[in-house]
PDB file of C-alpha atoms in Angstrom:
ATOM      1  CA  GLU Y   1     -26.401 -40.323 -54.162  1.00 84.00           C
ATOM      2  CA  ALA Y   2     -23.485 -40.226 -56.271  1.00 85.00           C
ATOM      3  CA  GLU Y   3     -21.135 -43.045 -55.117  1.00 92.00           C
ATOM      4  CA  ASP Y   4     -24.548 -44.823 -55.043  1.00 94.00           C
ATOM      5  CA  THR Y   5     -25.219 -44.064 -58.812  1.00 91.00           C
ATOM      6  CA  ALA Y   6     -21.286 -44.681 -59.858  1.00 91.00           C
ATOM      7  CA  LYS Y   7     -21.374 -48.323 -58.170  1.00 95.00           C
ATOM      8  CA  LYS Y   8     -24.626 -49.535 -60.159  1.00 95.00           C
ATOM      9  CA  ALA Y   9     -23.713 -47.844 -62.910  1.00 93.00           C
ATOM     10  CA  ARG Y  10     -20.427 -50.287 -62.649  1.00 95.00           C
ATOM     11  CA  VAL Y  11     -22.336 -52.894 -62.423  1.00 97.00           C
ATOM     12  CA  PHE Y  12     -23.418 -53.249 -65.957  1.00 96.00           C
ATOM     13  CA  GLY Y  13     -19.670 -52.093 -67.126  1.00 94.00           C
ATOM     14  CA  VAL Y  14     -19.786 -48.568 -66.956  1.00 89.00           C
ATOM     15  CA  GLN Y  15     -16.560 -46.514 -65.984  1.00 87.00           C
ATOM     16  CA  ALA Y  16     -17.626 -44.281 -63.709  1.00 87.00           C
ATOM     17  CA  GLU Y  17     -15.830 -41.867 -61.418  1.00 87.00           C
ATOM     18  CA  ILE Y  18     -16.289 -38.799 -58.895  1.00 85.00           C
ATOM     19  CA  PHE Y  19     -14.688 -35.990 -58.642  1.00 82.00           C
ATOM     20  CA  SER Y  20     -15.624 -32.708 -57.133  1.00 83.00           C
ATOM     21  CA  ALA Y  21     -14.280 -29.173 -57.722  1.00 87.00           C
ATOM     22  CA  ASP Y  22     -14.586 -25.542 -56.343  1.00 88.00           C
ATOM     23  CA  LEU Y  23     -17.583 -24.417 -59.713  1.00 87.00           C
ATOM     24  CA  PHE Y  24     -16.479 -20.876 -57.495  1.00 89.00           C
ATOM     25  CA  ASN Y  25     -12.402 -20.960 -59.144  1.00 91.00           C
ATOM     26  CA  PRO Y  26     -12.726 -20.118 -62.928  1.00 91.00           C
ATOM     27  CA  SER Y  27     -10.024 -22.838 -63.364  1.00 92.00           C
ATOM     28  CA  ALA Y  28     -11.421 -25.631 -62.014  1.00 92.00           C
ATOM     29  CA  PRO Y  29     -13.257 -26.569 -65.890  1.00 90.00           C
ATOM     30  CA  LYS Y  30      -9.907 -26.421 -66.798  1.00 90.00           C
ATOM     31  CA  GLN Y  31      -8.816 -28.624 -64.037  1.00 91.00           C
ATOM     32  CA  ILE Y  32     -11.904 -30.804 -64.474  1.00 90.00           C
ATOM     33  CA  ALA Y  33     -11.353 -31.302 -68.344  1.00 89.00           C
ATOM     34  CA  ASP Y  34      -7.747 -32.262 -67.404  1.00 89.00           C
ATOM     35  CA  PHE Y  35      -8.625 -34.997 -65.057  1.00 89.00           C
ATOM     36  CA  VAL Y  36     -11.152 -36.801 -67.449  1.00 87.00           C
ATOM     37  CA  ALA Y  37      -8.979 -36.486 -70.325  1.00 87.00           C
ATOM     38  CA  LYS Y  38      -6.181 -38.518 -68.071  1.00 88.00           C
ATOM     39  CA  THR Y  39      -8.976 -40.828 -66.434  1.00 88.00           C
ATOM     40  CA  PHE Y  40     -11.186 -40.909 -69.772  1.00 85.00           C
ATOM     41  CA  GLY Y  41      -9.338 -40.115 -72.337  1.00 82.00           C
ATOM     42  CA  SER Y  42     -13.191 -38.398 -73.569  1.00 78.00           C
ATOM     43  CA  LEU Y  43     -16.470 -38.383 -72.270  1.00 78.00           C
ATOM     44  CA  ASP Y  44     -20.127 -39.719 -73.704  1.00 77.00           C
ATOM     45  CA  ILE Y  45     -22.004 -38.645 -70.340  1.00 78.00           C
ATOM     46  CA  LEU Y  46     -21.494 -35.294 -68.078  1.00 78.00           C
ATOM     47  CA  ILE Y  47     -23.899 -34.825 -65.361  1.00 77.00           C
ATOM     48  CA  ASN Y  48     -23.323 -31.709 -63.981  1.00 77.00           C
ATOM     49  CA  ASN Y  49     -25.035 -31.121 -60.649  1.00 76.00           C
ATOM     50  CA  ALA Y  50     -23.742 -28.076 -59.323  1.00 76.00           C
ATOM     51  CA  SER Y  51     -26.028 -25.773 -58.370  1.00 78.00           C
ATOM     52  CA  VAL Y  52     -26.183 -22.931 -56.117  1.00 76.00           C
ATOM     53  CA  TYR Y  53     -29.718 -21.772 -54.733  1.00 70.00           C
ATOM     54  CA  PRO Y  54     -30.745 -19.753 -51.531  1.00 63.00           C
ATOM     55  CA  ALA Y  55     -31.649 -21.387 -49.093  1.00 58.00           C
ATOM     56  CA  ALA Y  56     -35.920 -22.075 -49.039  1.00 49.00           C
ATOM     57  CA  SER Y  57     -36.538 -18.897 -46.091  1.00 50.00           C
ATOM     58  CA  GLU Y  58     -34.856 -16.453 -48.595  1.00 53.00           C
ATOM     59  CA  ARG Y  59     -37.141 -17.949 -51.238  1.00 54.00           C
ATOM     60  CA  VAL Y  60     -40.076 -17.060 -49.871  1.00 57.00           C
ATOM     61  CA  ALA Y  61     -39.397 -14.018 -47.545  1.00 60.00           C
ATOM     62  CA  PRO Y  62     -41.218 -11.055 -49.055  1.00 63.00           C
ATOM     63  CA  ASN Y  63     -37.414  -8.252 -49.370  1.00 65.00           C
ATOM     64  CA  ALA Y  64     -35.511 -11.952 -50.820  1.00 67.00           C
ATOM     65  CA  PHE Y  65     -35.390  -9.581 -53.674  1.00 68.00           C
ATOM     66  CA  SER Y  66     -34.535  -6.513 -52.927  1.00 72.00           C
ATOM     67  CA  GLU Y  67     -31.491  -7.484 -49.935  1.00 73.00           C
ATOM     68  CA  GLU Y  68     -29.919 -10.094 -52.890  1.00 77.00           C
ATOM     69  CA  THR Y  69     -26.658  -8.706 -52.734  1.00 84.00           C
ATOM     70  CA  LEU Y  70     -23.493  -8.302 -55.738  1.00 89.00           C
ATOM     71  CA  GLU Y  71     -21.846 -11.185 -53.599  1.00 87.00           C
ATOM     72  CA  SER Y  72     -24.411 -13.793 -53.524  1.00 83.00           C
ATOM     73  CA  TRP Y  73     -25.208 -12.798 -57.667  1.00 85.00           C
ATOM     74  CA  GLU Y  74     -21.850 -13.092 -58.322  1.00 89.00           C
ATOM     75  CA  GLN Y  75     -21.696 -17.104 -56.995  1.00 87.00           C
ATOM     76  CA  SER Y  76     -24.548 -17.867 -58.532  1.00 86.00           C
ATOM     77  CA  LEU Y  77     -23.484 -16.514 -62.338  1.00 90.00           C
ATOM     78  CA  ALA Y  78     -20.480 -18.358 -61.711  1.00 91.00           C
ATOM     79  CA  ILE Y  79     -21.698 -22.049 -60.202  1.00 89.00           C
ATOM     80  CA  ASN Y  80     -25.290 -21.846 -61.933  1.00 88.00           C
ATOM     81  CA  ALA Y  81     -23.947 -20.463 -66.057  1.00 90.00           C
ATOM     82  CA  ARG Y  82     -20.077 -19.938 -66.229  1.00 92.00           C
ATOM     83  CA  ALA Y  83     -19.064 -22.572 -64.682  1.00 91.00           C
ATOM     84  CA  PRO Y  84     -21.179 -25.080 -66.795  1.00 89.00           C
ATOM     85  CA  PHE Y  85     -20.456 -22.923 -69.708  1.00 91.00           C
ATOM     86  CA  PHE Y  86     -16.344 -23.459 -69.911  1.00 91.00           C
ATOM     87  CA  LEU Y  87     -16.672 -26.896 -68.520  1.00 90.00           C
ATOM     88  CA  ILE Y  88     -18.839 -28.428 -71.259  1.00 89.00           C
ATOM     89  CA  GLN Y  89     -15.917 -25.934 -73.667  1.00 89.00           C
ATOM     90  CA  ALA Y  90     -13.544 -27.342 -72.246  1.00 88.00           C
ATOM     91  CA  LEU Y  91     -14.589 -31.573 -72.486  1.00 87.00           C
ATOM     92  CA  ALA Y  92     -15.651 -30.838 -75.836  1.00 85.00           C
ATOM     93  CA  HIS Y  93     -11.839 -29.653 -76.714  1.00 72.00           C
ATOM     94  CA  PRO Y  94      -9.887 -31.459 -74.589  1.00 58.00           C
ATOM     95  CA  SER Y  95      -6.565 -31.061 -77.090  1.00 57.00           C
ATOM     96  CA  ARG Y  96      -6.768 -27.266 -77.043  1.00 50.00           C
ATOM     97  CA  GLU Y  97      -3.629 -26.031 -74.329  1.00 49.00           C
ATOM     98  CA  SER Y  98      -5.871 -23.126 -72.308  1.00 44.00           C
ATOM     99  CA  VAL Y  99      -9.905 -23.816 -72.978  1.00 42.00           C
ATOM    100  CA  GLY Y 100     -12.049 -20.567 -71.395  1.00 44.00           C
ATOM    101  CA  ILE Y 101     -11.132 -18.366 -68.604  1.00 41.00           C
ATOM    102  CA  GLY Y 102      -8.995 -20.700 -66.541  1.00 41.00           C
TER     103      GLY Y 102
END
């Protein structure tokens, strides 16, 4: 689906690239920002589609809250909150040597 969206954008003359990273890794936002700086120089739009959600069966399970683990909680925070924040920070300041926690 991402490639299809990029192809549609390119029809209109938009330079669109797709890349992925393990956003659980704290250094990923800086790696992405470095790729963007080398590929585009600057960025006009960021579409961050990364997220972690419990499986549908977990969402409706009566014990889902009480069965949450530290590992799944930390994964959710890392991918849904930490990574997007530091990605935006890194992309907003591409000329900095080191940004965020990476």
